[in-house]
Coordinates of C-alpha atoms in Angstrom, one line a residue:
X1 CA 0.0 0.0 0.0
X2 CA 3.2 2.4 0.8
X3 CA 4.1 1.9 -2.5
X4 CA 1.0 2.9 -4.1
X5 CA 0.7 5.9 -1.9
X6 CA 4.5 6.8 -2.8
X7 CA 3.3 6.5 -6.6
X8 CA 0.9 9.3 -6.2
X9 CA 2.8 11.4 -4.3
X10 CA 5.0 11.4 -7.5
X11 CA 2.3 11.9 -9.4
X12 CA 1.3 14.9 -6.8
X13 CA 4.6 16.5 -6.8
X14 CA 6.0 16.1 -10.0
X15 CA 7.5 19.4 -11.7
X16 CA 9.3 20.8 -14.3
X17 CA 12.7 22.0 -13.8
X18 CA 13.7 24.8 -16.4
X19 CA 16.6 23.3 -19.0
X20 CA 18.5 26.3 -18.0
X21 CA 18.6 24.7 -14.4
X22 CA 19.9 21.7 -15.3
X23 CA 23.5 21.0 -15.4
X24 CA 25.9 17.1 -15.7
X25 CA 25.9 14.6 -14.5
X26 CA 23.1 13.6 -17.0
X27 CA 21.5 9.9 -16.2
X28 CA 24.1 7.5 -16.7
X29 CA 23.5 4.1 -19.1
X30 CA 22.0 2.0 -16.6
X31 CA 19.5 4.6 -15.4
X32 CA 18.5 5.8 -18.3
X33 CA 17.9 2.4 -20.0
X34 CA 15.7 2.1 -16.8
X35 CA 14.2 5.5 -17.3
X36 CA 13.0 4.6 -20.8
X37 CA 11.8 1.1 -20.1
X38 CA 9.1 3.4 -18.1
X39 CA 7.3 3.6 -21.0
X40 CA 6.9 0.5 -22.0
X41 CA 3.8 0.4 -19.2
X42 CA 1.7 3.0 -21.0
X43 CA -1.4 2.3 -22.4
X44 CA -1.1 0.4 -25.8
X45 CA -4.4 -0.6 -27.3
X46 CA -3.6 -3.5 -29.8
X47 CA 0.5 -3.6 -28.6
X48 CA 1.5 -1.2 -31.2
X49 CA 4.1 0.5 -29.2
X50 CA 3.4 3.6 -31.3
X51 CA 6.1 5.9 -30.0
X52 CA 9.9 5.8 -30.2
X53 CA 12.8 7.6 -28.1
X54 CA 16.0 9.2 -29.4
X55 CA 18.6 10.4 -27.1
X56 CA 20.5 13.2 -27.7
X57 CA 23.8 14.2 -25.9
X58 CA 27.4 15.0 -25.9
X59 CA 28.8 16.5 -29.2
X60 CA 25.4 15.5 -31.3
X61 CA 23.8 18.2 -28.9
X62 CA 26.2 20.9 -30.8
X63 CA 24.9 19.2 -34.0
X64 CA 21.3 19.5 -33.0
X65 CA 21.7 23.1 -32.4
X66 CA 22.9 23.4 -36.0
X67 CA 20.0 21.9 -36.7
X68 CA 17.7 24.3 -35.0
X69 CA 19.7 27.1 -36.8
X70 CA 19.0 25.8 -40.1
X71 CA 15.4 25.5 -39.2
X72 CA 14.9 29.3 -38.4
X73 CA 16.4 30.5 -41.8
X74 CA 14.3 28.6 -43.3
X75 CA 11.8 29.8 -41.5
X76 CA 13.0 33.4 -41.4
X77 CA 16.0 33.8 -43.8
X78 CA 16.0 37.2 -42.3
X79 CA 16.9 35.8 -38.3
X80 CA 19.7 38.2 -36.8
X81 CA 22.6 36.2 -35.5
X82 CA 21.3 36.7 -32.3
X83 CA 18.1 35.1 -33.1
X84 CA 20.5 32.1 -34.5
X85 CA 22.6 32.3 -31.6
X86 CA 19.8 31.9 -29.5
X87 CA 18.3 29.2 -31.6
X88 CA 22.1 27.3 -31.0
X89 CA 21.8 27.7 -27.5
X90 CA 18.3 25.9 -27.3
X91 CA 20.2 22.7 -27.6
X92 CA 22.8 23.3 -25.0
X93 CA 21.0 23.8 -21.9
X94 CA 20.9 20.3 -20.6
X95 CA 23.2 18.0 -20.9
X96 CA 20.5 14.9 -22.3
X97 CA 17.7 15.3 -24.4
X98 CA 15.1 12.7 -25.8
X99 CA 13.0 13.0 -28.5
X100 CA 9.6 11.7 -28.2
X101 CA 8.2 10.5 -31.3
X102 CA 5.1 9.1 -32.1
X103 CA 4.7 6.7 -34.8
X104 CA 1.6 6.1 -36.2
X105 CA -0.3 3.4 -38.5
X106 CA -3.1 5.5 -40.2
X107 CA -6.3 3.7 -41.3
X108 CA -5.3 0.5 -38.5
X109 CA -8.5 -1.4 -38.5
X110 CA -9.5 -1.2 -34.9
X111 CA -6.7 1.5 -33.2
X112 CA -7.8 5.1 -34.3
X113 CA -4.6 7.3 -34.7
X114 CA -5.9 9.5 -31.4
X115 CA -5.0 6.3 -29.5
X116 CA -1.9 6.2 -30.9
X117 CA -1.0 9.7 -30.3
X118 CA -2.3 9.3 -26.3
X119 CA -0.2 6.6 -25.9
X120 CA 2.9 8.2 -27.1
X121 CA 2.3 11.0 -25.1
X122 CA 1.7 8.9 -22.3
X123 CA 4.8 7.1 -22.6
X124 CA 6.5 10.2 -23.2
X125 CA 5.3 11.4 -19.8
X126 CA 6.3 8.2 -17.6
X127 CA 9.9 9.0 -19.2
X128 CA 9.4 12.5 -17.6
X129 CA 8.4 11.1 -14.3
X130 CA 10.9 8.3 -14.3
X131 CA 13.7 10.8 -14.8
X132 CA 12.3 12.6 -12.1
X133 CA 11.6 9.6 -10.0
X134 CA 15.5 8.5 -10.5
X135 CA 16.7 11.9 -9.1
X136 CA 17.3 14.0 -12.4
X137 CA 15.5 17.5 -13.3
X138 CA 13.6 17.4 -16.2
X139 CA 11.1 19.1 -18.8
X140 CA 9.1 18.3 -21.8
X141 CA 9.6 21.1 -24.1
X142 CA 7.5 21.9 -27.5
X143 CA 7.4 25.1 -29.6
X144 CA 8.2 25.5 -32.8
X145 CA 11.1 23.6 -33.6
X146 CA 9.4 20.2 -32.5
X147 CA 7.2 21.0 -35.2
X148 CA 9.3 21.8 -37.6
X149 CA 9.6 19.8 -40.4
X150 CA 13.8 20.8 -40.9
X151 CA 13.8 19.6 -37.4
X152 CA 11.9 16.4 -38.0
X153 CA 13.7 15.2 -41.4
X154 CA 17.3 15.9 -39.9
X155 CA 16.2 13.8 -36.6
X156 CA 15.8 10.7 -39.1
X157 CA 11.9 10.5 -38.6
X158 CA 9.8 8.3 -41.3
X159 CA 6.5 9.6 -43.0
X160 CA 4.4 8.1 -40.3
X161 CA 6.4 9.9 -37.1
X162 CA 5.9 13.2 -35.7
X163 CA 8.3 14.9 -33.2
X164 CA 6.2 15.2 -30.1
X165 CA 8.3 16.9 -27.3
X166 CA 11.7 17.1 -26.2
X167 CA 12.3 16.2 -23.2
X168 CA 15.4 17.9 -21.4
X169 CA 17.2 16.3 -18.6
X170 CA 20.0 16.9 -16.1
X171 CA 20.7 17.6 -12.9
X172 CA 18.7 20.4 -10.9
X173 CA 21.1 23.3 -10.1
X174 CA 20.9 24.1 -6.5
X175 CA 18.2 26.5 -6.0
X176 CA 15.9 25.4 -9.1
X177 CA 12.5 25.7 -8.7
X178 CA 10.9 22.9 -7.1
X179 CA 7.1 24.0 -8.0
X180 CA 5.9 25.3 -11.1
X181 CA 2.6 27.5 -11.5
X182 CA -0.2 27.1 -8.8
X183 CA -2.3 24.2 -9.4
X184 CA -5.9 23.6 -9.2
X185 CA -7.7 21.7 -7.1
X186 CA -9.1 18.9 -8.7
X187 CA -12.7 18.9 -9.1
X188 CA -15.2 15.5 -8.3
X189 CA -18.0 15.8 -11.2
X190 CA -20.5 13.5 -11.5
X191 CA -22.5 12.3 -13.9
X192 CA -26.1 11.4 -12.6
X193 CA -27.3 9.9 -16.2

C-alpha cells in the first residue's frame, strides 16, 4: 500500500525543472535504460508501441543546435545572429535530451490514430516522471522547432512519425525551482445519467 501511496505522491509532486537549471551529470546508461523502459507500461491498445525515443547528448547536442539554426532560416531567412545564436543555445541547456516521437499506423483497423498519439504521449510522460523519479531535473519542451519539419527530417523521422516533445534532462542546479505554476484543485463531477 506504501508503495502505491508513494506513486501518487509522484504523481502529486512532479514538476518541471527549467533546462536552464539543469546542469551534468546527465542519467548514466543503466538509469537511463531504466528511465526509458518506463514507457513500456503506457497504455497500448492493440500492442502497437506507437512511440519511439531518441537520445541526444554530448557532441550531437552541438549538431542539433545546427540543426535548430537551419530551421529558423528557413523559417526566417531574415533571423539576426542573435536570433540564430539563440536558436544554437536551445540545444545546450541540458546535458541529455530525448526526442519523443510518435509513430503512427493511419487507417489500423480497430486502433484510431488519437489512441496512438495518447499513448505516445503517455509514454513520453512516464519517461518525464521516471527521470524525475530516478533523481534528475527534467522538462518536456514543444514550440516551434518540435514541429518543424527541418527539425523532424534531420532527426531521421519516417513519413508516419511526428516529433512530439523534447524532453530535457540533467541535474537540478541548486536553488531550481521545485514548483511550477499554482495548481488547481481537482474537481469530483458526476454524472447522474
Amino acid at each position: 500500500m506504501n508503495e502505491h501511496r508513494d506513486l501518487v505522491d509522484t504523481l502529486i509532486n512532479r514538476h518541471s525543472t527549467p533546462a536552464t537549471c539543469l546542469t551534468e551529470p546527465a542519467p548514466d546508461d543503466d538509469t537511463l535504460r531504466r528511465i526509458l523502459q518506463a514507457a513500456e507500461s503506457a497504455p497500448d491498445h492493440g500492442g502497437l508501441h506507437p512511440w519511439r525515443f531518441l537520445v541526444i547528448d554530448g557532441p550531437a547536442l552541438d549538431r542539433l543546435g545546427e540543426v535548430f539554426v537551419e530551421a529558423m532560416r528557413k523559417k526566417e531567412p531574415e533571423a539576426s545572429d542573435e536570433v540564430l545564436d539563440r536558436e544554437r543555445l536551445r540545444a545546450q541547456r541540458a546535458p541529455m535530451i530525448i526526442a519523443a516521437i510518435a509513430r503512427e499506423e493511419a487507417g489500423h483497423a480497430k486502433i484510431p490514430e488519437i489512441e496512438q498519439l495518447l499513448s505516445a504521449g503517455i509514454a513520453a510522460h512516464h519517461v518525464l516522471l521516471a527521470a524525475q523519479a530516478s533523481g534528475f531535473g527534467a522538462i518536456w519542451l514543444t514550440g516551434l522547432r518540435v514541429y518543424d519539419e527541418t527539425v523532424m527530417a534531420s532527426l531521421g523521422l519516417a513519413e508516419n512519425e511526428r516529433l512530439i516533445g523534447l524532453i530535457n534532462i540533467g541535474t537540478a542546479k541548486e536553488g531550481a525551482p521545485t514548483k511550477g505554476k499554482r495548481r488547481r484543485k481537482a474537481p469530483i463531477d458526476r454524472w447522474s445519467g
